[in-house]
mmCIF file of C-alpha atoms in Angstrom:
data_model
loop_
_atom_site.group_PDB
_atom_site.id
_atom_site.type_symbol
_atom_site.label_atom_id
_atom_site.label_comp_id
_atom_site.label_asym_id
_atom_site.label_seq_id
_atom_site.Cartn_x
_atom_site.Cartn_y
_atom_site.Cartn_z
ATOM 1 C CA UNK A 1 20.087 -1.000 -42.963
ATOM 2 C CA UNK A 2 23.435 0.771 -42.798
ATOM 3 C CA UNK A 3 24.915 -2.263 -41.044
ATOM 4 C CA UNK A 4 23.707 -4.506 -43.865
ATOM 5 C CA UNK A 5 25.269 -2.224 -46.459
ATOM 6 C CA UNK A 6 28.516 -2.208 -44.514
ATOM 7 C CA UNK A 7 28.460 -5.998 -44.319
ATOM 8 C CA UNK A 8 28.072 -6.266 -48.098
ATOM 9 C CA UNK A 9 31.090 -4.083 -48.743
ATOM 10 C CA UNK A 10 33.110 -5.496 -45.848
ATOM 11 C CA UNK A 11 33.990 -8.707 -47.666
ATOM 12 C CA UNK A 12 35.027 -6.840 -50.817
ATOM 13 C CA UNK A 13 37.505 -4.446 -49.207
ATOM 14 C CA UNK A 14 40.393 -4.846 -46.837
ATOM 15 C CA UNK A 15 40.338 -2.822 -43.648
ATOM 16 C CA UNK A 16 43.329 -0.792 -42.585
ATOM 17 C CA UNK A 17 42.970 -1.484 -38.878
ATOM 18 C CA UNK A 18 45.654 -1.706 -36.224
ATOM 19 C CA UNK A 19 45.535 -4.598 -33.763
ATOM 20 C CA UNK A 20 47.561 -4.887 -30.576
ATOM 21 C CA UNK A 21 47.849 -8.569 -29.601
ATOM 22 C CA UNK A 22 48.742 -9.362 -25.986
ATOM 23 C CA UNK A 23 49.488 -13.000 -25.154
ATOM 24 C CA UNK A 24 50.082 -14.684 -21.827
ATOM 25 C CA UNK A 25 53.047 -16.594 -23.250
ATOM 26 C CA UNK A 26 55.654 -16.526 -25.967
ATOM 27 C CA UNK A 27 56.058 -18.747 -29.039
ATOM 28 C CA UNK A 28 56.821 -21.717 -26.794
ATOM 29 C CA UNK A 29 53.407 -21.340 -25.104
ATOM 30 C CA UNK A 30 50.832 -23.454 -26.933
ATOM 31 C CA UNK A 31 47.741 -21.310 -26.291
ATOM 32 C CA UNK A 32 49.509 -18.121 -27.353
ATOM 33 C CA UNK A 33 50.812 -19.708 -30.530
ATOM 34 C CA UNK A 34 47.629 -21.572 -31.484
ATOM 35 C CA UNK A 35 44.992 -19.034 -30.461
ATOM 36 C CA UNK A 36 46.732 -15.838 -31.587
ATOM 37 C CA UNK A 37 50.162 -15.879 -33.195
ATOM 38 C CA UNK A 38 49.454 -18.239 -36.074
ATOM 39 C CA UNK A 39 46.688 -15.880 -37.235
ATOM 40 C CA UNK A 40 48.985 -12.883 -37.707
ATOM 41 C CA UNK A 41 49.844 -13.601 -41.387
ATOM 42 C CA UNK A 42 46.136 -14.013 -42.186
ATOM 43 C CA UNK A 43 45.227 -10.780 -40.420
ATOM 44 C CA UNK A 44 47.970 -8.906 -42.248
ATOM 45 C CA UNK A 45 46.807 -10.320 -45.585
ATOM 46 C CA UNK A 46 43.380 -8.799 -44.853
ATOM 47 C CA UNK A 47 44.802 -5.331 -44.291
ATOM 48 C CA UNK A 48 45.235 -5.390 -40.515
ATOM 49 C CA UNK A 49 48.442 -3.976 -39.058
ATOM 50 C CA UNK A 50 49.465 -6.204 -36.167
ATOM 51 C CA UNK A 51 51.721 -5.563 -33.193
ATOM 52 C CA UNK A 52 52.371 -8.445 -30.809
ATOM 53 C CA UNK A 53 53.559 -8.182 -27.211
ATOM 54 C CA UNK A 54 54.025 -11.328 -25.075
ATOM 55 C CA UNK A 55 53.798 -11.183 -21.282
ATOM 56 C CA UNK A 56 57.003 -13.206 -20.932
ATOM 57 C CA UNK A 57 60.180 -13.773 -22.965
ATOM 58 C CA UNK A 58 61.229 -17.208 -24.183
ATOM 59 C CA UNK A 59 61.789 -19.628 -21.320
ATOM 60 C CA UNK A 60 65.225 -19.299 -19.784
ATOM 61 C CA UNK A 61 67.744 -22.025 -19.100
ATOM 62 C CA UNK A 62 67.970 -23.508 -15.638
ATOM 63 C CA UNK A 63 71.069 -21.766 -14.313
ATOM 64 C CA UNK A 64 70.633 -19.298 -11.475
ATOM 65 C CA UNK A 65 71.807 -16.325 -13.539
ATOM 66 C CA UNK A 66 69.419 -17.152 -16.389
ATOM 67 C CA UNK A 67 66.509 -17.287 -13.965
ATOM 68 C CA UNK A 68 67.424 -13.850 -12.605
ATOM 69 C CA UNK A 69 67.586 -12.416 -16.131
ATOM 70 C CA UNK A 70 64.278 -14.076 -17.011
ATOM 71 C CA UNK A 71 62.567 -12.592 -13.939
ATOM 72 C CA UNK A 72 63.895 -9.130 -14.820
ATOM 73 C CA UNK A 73 62.746 -9.444 -18.435
ATOM 74 C CA UNK A 74 59.264 -10.463 -17.283
ATOM 75 C CA UNK A 75 58.925 -7.177 -15.406
ATOM 76 C CA UNK A 76 60.137 -5.231 -18.430
ATOM 77 C CA UNK A 77 57.732 -7.087 -20.734
ATOM 78 C CA UNK A 78 54.816 -6.393 -18.392
ATOM 79 C CA UNK A 79 55.648 -2.694 -18.182
ATOM 80 C CA UNK A 80 55.905 -2.566 -21.968
ATOM 81 C CA UNK A 81 52.409 -4.067 -22.260
ATOM 82 C CA UNK A 82 50.897 -1.534 -19.854
ATOM 83 C CA UNK A 83 52.465 1.384 -21.737
ATOM 84 C CA UNK A 84 51.329 0.020 -25.116
ATOM 85 C CA UNK A 85 47.741 -0.420 -23.908
ATOM 86 C CA UNK A 86 47.655 3.068 -22.377
ATOM 87 C CA UNK A 87 49.167 5.105 -25.204
ATOM 88 C CA UNK A 88 49.556 2.726 -28.152
ATOM 89 C CA UNK A 89 48.169 3.404 -31.621
ATOM 90 C CA UNK A 90 45.606 0.675 -32.285
ATOM 91 C CA UNK A 91 41.875 0.180 -32.858
ATOM 92 C CA UNK A 92 41.519 -3.360 -31.500
ATOM 93 C CA UNK A 93 43.128 -4.823 -28.387
ATOM 94 C CA UNK A 94 43.253 -8.628 -28.697
ATOM 95 C CA UNK A 95 44.065 -10.279 -25.367
ATOM 96 C CA UNK A 96 44.789 -13.996 -25.266
ATOM 97 C CA UNK A 97 44.373 -15.596 -21.851
ATOM 98 C CA UNK A 98 45.952 -12.739 -19.918
ATOM 99 C CA UNK A 99 44.243 -11.028 -16.989
ATOM 100 C CA UNK A 100 44.692 -7.403 -17.972
ATOM 101 C CA UNK A 101 43.816 -5.128 -15.017
ATOM 102 C CA UNK A 102 40.266 -3.850 -15.398
ATOM 103 C CA UNK A 103 41.346 -0.210 -15.098
ATOM 104 C CA UNK A 104 43.375 -0.646 -18.292
ATOM 105 C CA UNK A 105 40.314 -1.979 -20.089
ATOM 106 C CA UNK A 106 38.298 0.993 -18.829
ATOM 107 C CA UNK A 107 40.968 3.313 -20.212
ATOM 108 C CA UNK A 108 40.819 1.534 -23.586
ATOM 109 C CA UNK A 109 37.065 1.838 -23.879
ATOM 110 C CA UNK A 110 37.141 5.525 -22.960
ATOM 111 C CA UNK A 111 39.517 6.026 -25.878
ATOM 112 C CA UNK A 112 37.143 4.189 -28.222
ATOM 113 C CA UNK A 113 39.201 1.004 -28.535
ATOM 114 C CA UNK A 114 37.559 -2.373 -29.092
ATOM 115 C CA UNK A 115 38.588 -5.207 -26.767
ATOM 116 C CA UNK A 116 38.649 -8.888 -27.735
ATOM 117 C CA UNK A 117 39.336 -11.485 -25.046
ATOM 118 C CA UNK A 118 40.235 -15.050 -26.055
ATOM 119 C CA UNK A 119 40.557 -18.033 -23.725
ATOM 120 C CA UNK A 120 40.752 -21.768 -24.331
ATOM 121 C CA UNK A 121 40.742 -23.422 -20.909
ATOM 122 C CA UNK A 122 38.698 -23.170 -17.720
ATOM 123 C CA UNK A 123 40.988 -20.410 -16.433
ATOM 124 C CA UNK A 124 38.310 -19.503 -13.890
ATOM 125 C CA UNK A 125 39.113 -22.752 -12.053
ATOM 126 C CA UNK A 126 42.381 -22.583 -10.132
ATOM 127 C CA UNK A 127 43.707 -24.275 -7.020
ATOM 128 C CA UNK A 128 46.457 -21.662 -6.648
ATOM 129 C CA UNK A 129 44.574 -18.436 -7.422
ATOM 130 C CA UNK A 130 41.408 -17.886 -5.386
ATOM 131 C CA UNK A 131 40.658 -14.757 -7.415
ATOM 132 C CA UNK A 132 40.830 -16.537 -10.788
ATOM 133 C CA UNK A 133 37.077 -16.669 -11.356
ATOM 134 C CA UNK A 134 36.543 -13.061 -10.321
ATOM 135 C CA UNK A 135 39.306 -11.886 -12.651
ATOM 136 C CA UNK A 136 37.949 -13.975 -15.517
ATOM 137 C CA UNK A 137 34.432 -12.591 -15.102
ATOM 138 C CA UNK A 138 35.700 -8.997 -14.911
ATOM 139 C CA UNK A 139 37.658 -9.330 -18.149
ATOM 140 C CA UNK A 140 34.753 -11.037 -19.934
ATOM 141 C CA UNK A 141 32.351 -8.271 -18.877
ATOM 142 C CA UNK A 142 34.632 -5.494 -20.116
ATOM 143 C CA UNK A 143 35.379 -7.081 -23.505
ATOM 144 C CA UNK A 144 33.504 -6.062 -26.643
ATOM 145 C CA UNK A 145 33.810 -9.629 -27.886
ATOM 146 C CA UNK A 146 34.876 -12.909 -26.288
ATOM 147 C CA UNK A 147 36.270 -15.835 -28.268
ATOM 148 C CA UNK A 148 36.362 -19.320 -26.766
ATOM 149 C CA UNK A 149 37.420 -22.734 -28.033
ATOM 150 C CA UNK A 150 34.380 -24.854 -27.150
ATOM 151 C CA UNK A 151 30.709 -24.856 -26.180
ATOM 152 C CA UNK A 152 31.361 -25.244 -22.436
ATOM 153 C CA UNK A 153 33.529 -22.112 -22.304
ATOM 154 C CA UNK A 154 31.164 -20.230 -24.576
ATOM 155 C CA UNK A 155 28.202 -21.024 -22.322
ATOM 156 C CA UNK A 156 30.201 -19.777 -19.344
ATOM 157 C CA UNK A 157 31.222 -16.589 -21.149
ATOM 158 C CA UNK A 158 27.701 -15.818 -22.346
ATOM 159 C CA UNK A 159 26.531 -15.609 -18.745
ATOM 160 C CA UNK A 160 28.460 -12.330 -18.561
ATOM 161 C CA UNK A 161 28.816 -11.203 -22.184
ATOM 162 C CA UNK A 162 26.331 -12.060 -24.933
ATOM 163 C CA UNK A 163 28.838 -11.264 -27.676
ATOM 164 C CA UNK A 164 30.727 -14.537 -27.233
ATOM 165 C CA UNK A 165 31.652 -16.810 -30.121
ATOM 166 C CA UNK A 166 33.417 -20.133 -30.658
ATOM 167 C CA UNK A 167 36.494 -20.524 -32.829
ATOM 168 C CA UNK A 168 38.063 -23.923 -32.285
ATOM 169 C CA UNK A 169 41.819 -24.216 -31.746
ATOM 170 C CA UNK A 170 43.048 -24.455 -35.309
ATOM 171 C CA UNK A 171 45.725 -26.692 -36.790
ATOM 172 C CA UNK A 172 47.622 -25.555 -39.862
ATOM 173 C CA UNK A 173 46.738 -28.375 -42.253
ATOM 174 C CA UNK A 174 49.472 -27.227 -44.636
ATOM 175 C CA UNK A 175 52.105 -28.009 -41.994
ATOM 176 C CA UNK A 176 50.642 -31.129 -40.372
ATOM 177 C CA UNK A 177 49.967 -33.394 -43.336
ATOM 178 C CA UNK A 178 49.638 -37.181 -43.698
ATOM 179 C CA UNK A 179 52.682 -39.248 -44.625
ATOM 180 C CA UNK A 180 52.243 -42.633 -46.274
ATOM 181 C CA UNK A 181 54.671 -44.514 -44.075
ATOM 182 C CA UNK A 182 53.979 -47.847 -42.423
ATOM 183 C CA UNK A 183 55.381 -48.785 -39.045
ATOM 184 C CA UNK A 184 57.002 -52.155 -38.538
ATOM 185 C CA UNK A 185 55.521 -52.150 -35.043
ATOM 186 C CA UNK A 186 51.988 -50.852 -34.458
ATOM 187 C CA UNK A 187 52.247 -47.479 -32.722
ATOM 188 C CA UNK A 188 49.688 -45.915 -30.390
ATOM 189 C CA UNK A 189 50.441 -42.213 -30.150
ATOM 190 C CA UNK A 190 49.785 -39.434 -27.669
ATOM 191 C CA UNK A 191 50.939 -35.810 -27.767
ATOM 192 C CA UNK A 192 50.695 -33.280 -24.959
ATOM 193 C CA UNK A 193 52.631 -31.910 -21.997
ATOM 194 C CA UNK A 194 54.045 -33.219 -18.747
ATOM 195 C CA UNK A 195 51.018 -31.772 -16.952
ATOM 196 C CA UNK A 196 48.418 -33.408 -19.211
ATOM 197 C CA UNK A 197 50.200 -36.773 -19.287
ATOM 198 C CA UNK A 198 48.407 -37.594 -16.020
ATOM 199 C CA UNK A 199 45.364 -38.550 -18.107
ATOM 200 C CA UNK A 200 47.262 -41.499 -19.577
ATOM 201 C CA UNK A 201 46.861 -43.302 -16.239
ATOM 202 C CA UNK A 202 43.283 -44.071 -17.319
ATOM 203 C CA UNK A 203 44.660 -46.507 -19.885
ATOM 204 C CA UNK A 204 47.224 -48.393 -17.808
ATOM 205 C CA UNK A 205 45.016 -51.502 -17.305
ATOM 206 C CA UNK A 206 43.992 -51.378 -20.970
ATOM 207 C CA UNK A 207 47.606 -51.376 -22.145
ATOM 208 C CA UNK A 208 48.340 -54.338 -19.867
ATOM 209 C CA UNK A 209 45.510 -56.340 -21.456
ATOM 210 C CA UNK A 210 46.473 -55.289 -24.986
ATOM 211 C CA UNK A 211 50.064 -56.413 -24.445
ATOM 212 C CA UNK A 212 48.783 -59.955 -23.820
ATOM 213 C CA UNK A 213 47.379 -60.091 -27.366
ATOM 214 C CA UNK A 214 49.409 -57.662 -29.487
ATOM 215 C CA UNK A 215 52.906 -56.381 -29.985
ATOM 216 C CA UNK A 216 52.771 -52.609 -30.068
ATOM 217 C CA UNK A 217 54.618 -49.498 -29.022
ATOM 218 C CA UNK A 218 53.480 -46.373 -27.212
ATOM 219 C CA UNK A 219 54.851 -43.135 -28.623
ATOM 220 C CA UNK A 220 54.437 -40.394 -26.015
ATOM 221 C CA UNK A 221 55.338 -36.887 -27.145
ATOM 222 C CA UNK A 222 55.850 -34.431 -24.289
ATOM 223 C CA UNK A 223 54.930 -36.794 -21.438
ATOM 224 C CA UNK A 224 56.648 -37.066 -18.064
ATOM 225 C CA UNK A 225 59.779 -39.197 -18.031
ATOM 226 C CA UNK A 226 58.449 -41.090 -15.002
ATOM 227 C CA UNK A 227 55.484 -42.603 -16.874
ATOM 228 C CA UNK A 228 55.799 -46.372 -17.251
ATOM 229 C CA UNK A 229 53.129 -48.817 -18.429
ATOM 230 C CA UNK A 230 55.234 -51.992 -18.554
ATOM 231 C CA UNK A 231 55.001 -52.148 -22.341
ATOM 232 C CA UNK A 232 57.333 -50.925 -25.068
ATOM 233 C CA UNK A 233 57.293 -47.144 -24.821
ATOM 234 C CA UNK A 234 59.174 -44.395 -26.597
ATOM 235 C CA UNK A 235 59.087 -41.002 -24.879
ATOM 236 C CA UNK A 236 60.286 -37.940 -26.762
ATOM 237 C CA UNK A 237 60.418 -34.255 -25.943
ATOM 238 C CA UNK A 238 57.937 -32.089 -27.776
ATOM 239 C CA UNK A 239 59.244 -29.458 -30.167
ATOM 240 C CA UNK A 240 57.469 -27.437 -32.811
ATOM 241 C CA UNK A 241 60.048 -28.491 -35.380
ATOM 242 C CA UNK A 242 59.501 -32.231 -34.794
ATOM 243 C CA UNK A 243 55.760 -32.200 -34.113
ATOM 244 C CA UNK A 244 54.665 -33.342 -37.583
ATOM 245 C CA UNK A 245 57.393 -35.986 -37.758
ATOM 246 C CA UNK A 246 56.213 -37.659 -34.563
ATOM 247 C CA UNK A 247 52.521 -37.400 -35.450
ATOM 248 C CA UNK A 248 53.294 -39.278 -38.642
ATOM 249 C CA UNK A 249 55.009 -42.060 -36.705
ATOM 250 C CA UNK A 250 51.662 -42.893 -35.054
ATOM 251 C CA UNK A 251 49.094 -45.384 -36.344
ATOM 252 C CA UNK A 252 46.333 -44.008 -34.117
ATOM 253 C CA UNK A 253 46.062 -41.011 -31.788
ATOM 254 C CA UNK A 254 44.517 -41.058 -28.324
ATOM 255 C CA UNK A 255 43.029 -38.502 -25.934
ATOM 256 C CA UNK A 256 41.950 -39.954 -22.576
ATOM 257 C CA UNK A 257 40.455 -37.444 -20.123
ATOM 258 C CA UNK A 258 38.973 -37.387 -16.640
ATOM 259 C CA UNK A 259 35.318 -36.346 -16.635
ATOM 260 C CA UNK A 260 35.551 -33.252 -14.426
ATOM 261 C CA UNK A 261 34.517 -29.618 -14.830
ATOM 262 C CA UNK A 262 37.988 -28.503 -15.902
ATOM 263 C CA UNK A 263 38.422 -31.283 -18.465
ATOM 264 C CA UNK A 264 34.972 -30.665 -19.977
ATOM 265 C CA UNK A 265 36.264 -27.251 -21.046
ATOM 266 C CA UNK A 266 39.220 -28.677 -22.997
ATOM 267 C CA UNK A 267 39.437 -27.718 -26.665
ATOM 268 C CA UNK A 268 40.372 -31.084 -28.209
ATOM 269 C CA UNK A 269 43.472 -29.720 -29.923
ATOM 270 C CA UNK A 270 45.435 -32.979 -29.919
ATOM 271 C CA UNK A 271 42.533 -34.651 -31.738
ATOM 272 C CA UNK A 272 42.803 -31.993 -34.438
ATOM 273 C CA UNK A 273 46.530 -32.704 -34.699
ATOM 274 C CA UNK A 274 45.952 -36.440 -35.164
ATOM 275 C CA UNK A 275 43.197 -35.825 -37.713
ATOM 276 C CA UNK A 276 45.321 -33.388 -39.690
ATOM 277 C CA UNK A 277 47.993 -36.100 -39.899
ATOM 278 C CA UNK A 278 45.355 -38.540 -41.169
ATOM 279 C CA UNK A 279 45.173 -40.713 -38.057
ATOM 280 C CA UNK A 280 42.067 -42.370 -36.571
ATOM 281 C CA UNK A 281 41.299 -41.065 -33.088
ATOM 282 C CA UNK A 282 40.221 -42.610 -29.793
ATOM 283 C CA UNK A 283 38.994 -40.303 -27.041
ATOM 284 C CA UNK A 284 37.073 -40.101 -23.801
ATOM 285 C CA UNK A 285 33.514 -38.776 -24.358
ATOM 286 C CA UNK A 286 34.199 -35.566 -22.441
ATOM 287 C CA UNK A 287 33.375 -32.028 -23.549
ATOM 288 C CA UNK A 288 34.139 -31.121 -27.160
ATOM 289 C CA UNK A 289 35.505 -34.627 -27.802
ATOM 290 C CA UNK A 290 31.894 -35.743 -28.232
ATOM 291 C CA UNK A 291 31.558 -33.340 -31.174
ATOM 292 C CA UNK A 292 34.950 -33.983 -32.776
ATOM 293 C CA UNK A 293 34.872 -37.788 -32.664
ATOM 294 C CA UNK A 294 32.152 -39.218 -34.886
ATOM 295 C CA UNK A 295 32.205 -42.718 -33.473
ATOM 296 C CA UNK A 296 32.641 -45.277 -36.226
ATOM 297 C CA UNK A 297 33.462 -42.558 -38.784
ATOM 298 C CA UNK A 298 36.771 -40.889 -37.877
ATOM 299 C CA UNK A 299 37.426 -42.816 -34.663
ATOM 300 C CA UNK A 300 35.766 -44.099 -31.503
ATOM 301 C CA UNK A 301 34.549 -42.585 -28.248
ATOM 302 C CA UNK A 302 35.614 -44.759 -25.327
ATOM 303 C CA UNK A 303 33.982 -44.416 -21.918
ATOM 304 C CA UNK A 304 34.949 -47.640 -20.158
ATOM 305 C CA UNK A 305 38.087 -49.777 -20.140
ATOM 306 C CA UNK A 306 36.159 -52.285 -22.237
ATOM 307 C CA UNK A 307 35.336 -49.559 -24.788
ATOM 308 C CA UNK A 308 39.005 -48.613 -25.054
ATOM 309 C CA UNK A 309 40.127 -52.225 -25.381
ATOM 310 C CA UNK A 310 37.527 -53.021 -28.050
ATOM 311 C CA UNK A 311 38.347 -49.882 -30.048
ATOM 312 C CA UNK A 312 42.076 -50.622 -29.936
ATOM 313 C CA UNK A 313 41.451 -54.195 -31.107
ATOM 314 C CA UNK A 314 39.189 -53.080 -33.956
ATOM 315 C CA UNK A 315 41.790 -50.676 -35.284
ATOM 316 C CA UNK A 316 44.824 -52.869 -34.688
ATOM 317 C CA UNK A 317 43.150 -55.732 -36.563
ATOM 318 C CA UNK A 318 41.856 -53.700 -39.514
ATOM 319 C CA UNK A 319 44.275 -51.628 -41.590
ATOM 320 C CA UNK A 320 41.529 -50.699 -44.064
ATOM 321 C CA UNK A 321 39.395 -49.270 -41.251
ATOM 322 C CA UNK A 322 42.349 -47.249 -39.966
ATOM 323 C CA UNK A 323 42.964 -45.800 -43.402
ATOM 324 C CA UNK A 324 39.282 -45.005 -43.939
ATOM 325 C CA UNK A 325 38.976 -43.238 -40.575
ATOM 326 C CA UNK A 326 42.211 -41.347 -41.116
ATOM 327 C CA UNK A 327 41.030 -40.048 -44.487
ATOM 328 C CA UNK A 328 37.706 -38.981 -42.978
ATOM 329 C CA UNK A 329 39.460 -37.163 -40.146
ATOM 330 C CA UNK A 330 41.622 -35.259 -42.604
ATOM 331 C CA UNK A 331 38.510 -34.297 -44.595
ATOM 332 C CA UNK A 332 36.860 -32.926 -41.453
ATOM 333 C CA UNK A 333 39.945 -30.855 -40.689
ATOM 334 C CA UNK A 334 39.865 -29.274 -44.125
ATOM 335 C CA UNK A 335 36.101 -28.676 -43.920
ATOM 336 C CA UNK A 336 35.656 -27.455 -40.331
ATOM 337 C CA UNK A 337 38.702 -27.192 -38.104
ATOM 338 C CA UNK A 338 41.756 -26.170 -40.131
ATOM 339 C CA UNK A 339 43.577 -22.853 -39.848
ATOM 340 C CA UNK A 340 42.255 -21.610 -43.195
ATOM 341 C CA UNK A 341 38.651 -22.126 -42.049
ATOM 342 C CA UNK A 342 39.170 -20.634 -38.588
ATOM 343 C CA UNK A 343 41.058 -17.644 -40.006
ATOM 344 C CA UNK A 344 38.045 -16.709 -42.119
ATOM 345 C CA UNK A 345 35.855 -16.821 -38.990
ATOM 346 C CA UNK A 346 38.263 -14.664 -37.000
ATOM 347 C CA UNK A 347 38.736 -12.032 -39.704
ATOM 348 C CA UNK A 348 34.982 -11.830 -40.309
ATOM 349 C CA UNK A 349 34.300 -11.426 -36.577
ATOM 350 C CA UNK A 350 36.900 -8.663 -36.194
ATOM 351 C CA UNK A 351 35.552 -6.787 -39.207
ATOM 352 C CA UNK A 352 31.998 -7.035 -37.880
ATOM 353 C CA UNK A 353 33.181 -5.807 -34.484
ATOM 354 C CA UNK A 354 34.376 -2.582 -36.085
ATOM 355 C CA UNK A 355 30.893 -1.871 -37.478
ATOM 356 C CA UNK A 356 29.304 -1.501 -34.055
ATOM 357 C CA UNK A 357 29.680 1.462 -31.746
#
């Protein structure tokens, strides 16, 4: 009964709670920025006092001296994190995708601190770290609450910690907004990283067939320079400052994926980016993509090469359909997946966490 009373008053008052946020990366690290850092203004507006410590500094330049300085700073940053966790003044420790040593978590819990662990990829699968799964399980078990980005990760987490919830990887819909600009040449867009650009190989035969019927351009944001599909392609480096500009140069957004265990745990973030920019989406029916893409409504799910080809043709031939799907995608972002919506979920979950011993 007391919990119910607390819940009633919780939404009426702002808590004066201190949160220590530890991230695996800095502002240039997508998971750190998307899963933690962009929430700081919302947390502060709800009365939380936030301190953020990244595991690493901003990426250094490529000269030998810069790499030495970067390596030294990494050690300093790590030591700073350990000291802050051990003696810092906070009520909640929010850890994003960083394997904090278990003994530090034990120390936190002895001091009455609440631990939140957030992860948005299958970090328990690693070809370079044989201990990755063991470390992931240990952190999940010690946390008071675990936040994941999709059902696959949540199911995995709940095997070891029942207090696991899903908050999808939010896009700030106030920053990524639609622009009513028409391209002279139809543009198929993709955004990601050099590492994830390997998935584009799925579409190479599809692009070859499309080029026999249509004139179009590929706009690849963040892809490897070596990628070549023998069709007109513009490759640009990703930057936070230019992200919205390039999204708005696309007519449709794509997300091909392999259907493997690691890919099934992906969070679908690039689909949210396309939708926020008002673009129809085409995606492989893998993991959360099957929930985000409402086939025929805001885009199409494409399993085979024929599916991809047909979906491309439908959208390239029908401007009205593209506009309709883009509008619907934007509506879904505002209703379910935008930063404003996800911030409410996060704040509510953190407040509820403080009610339980």
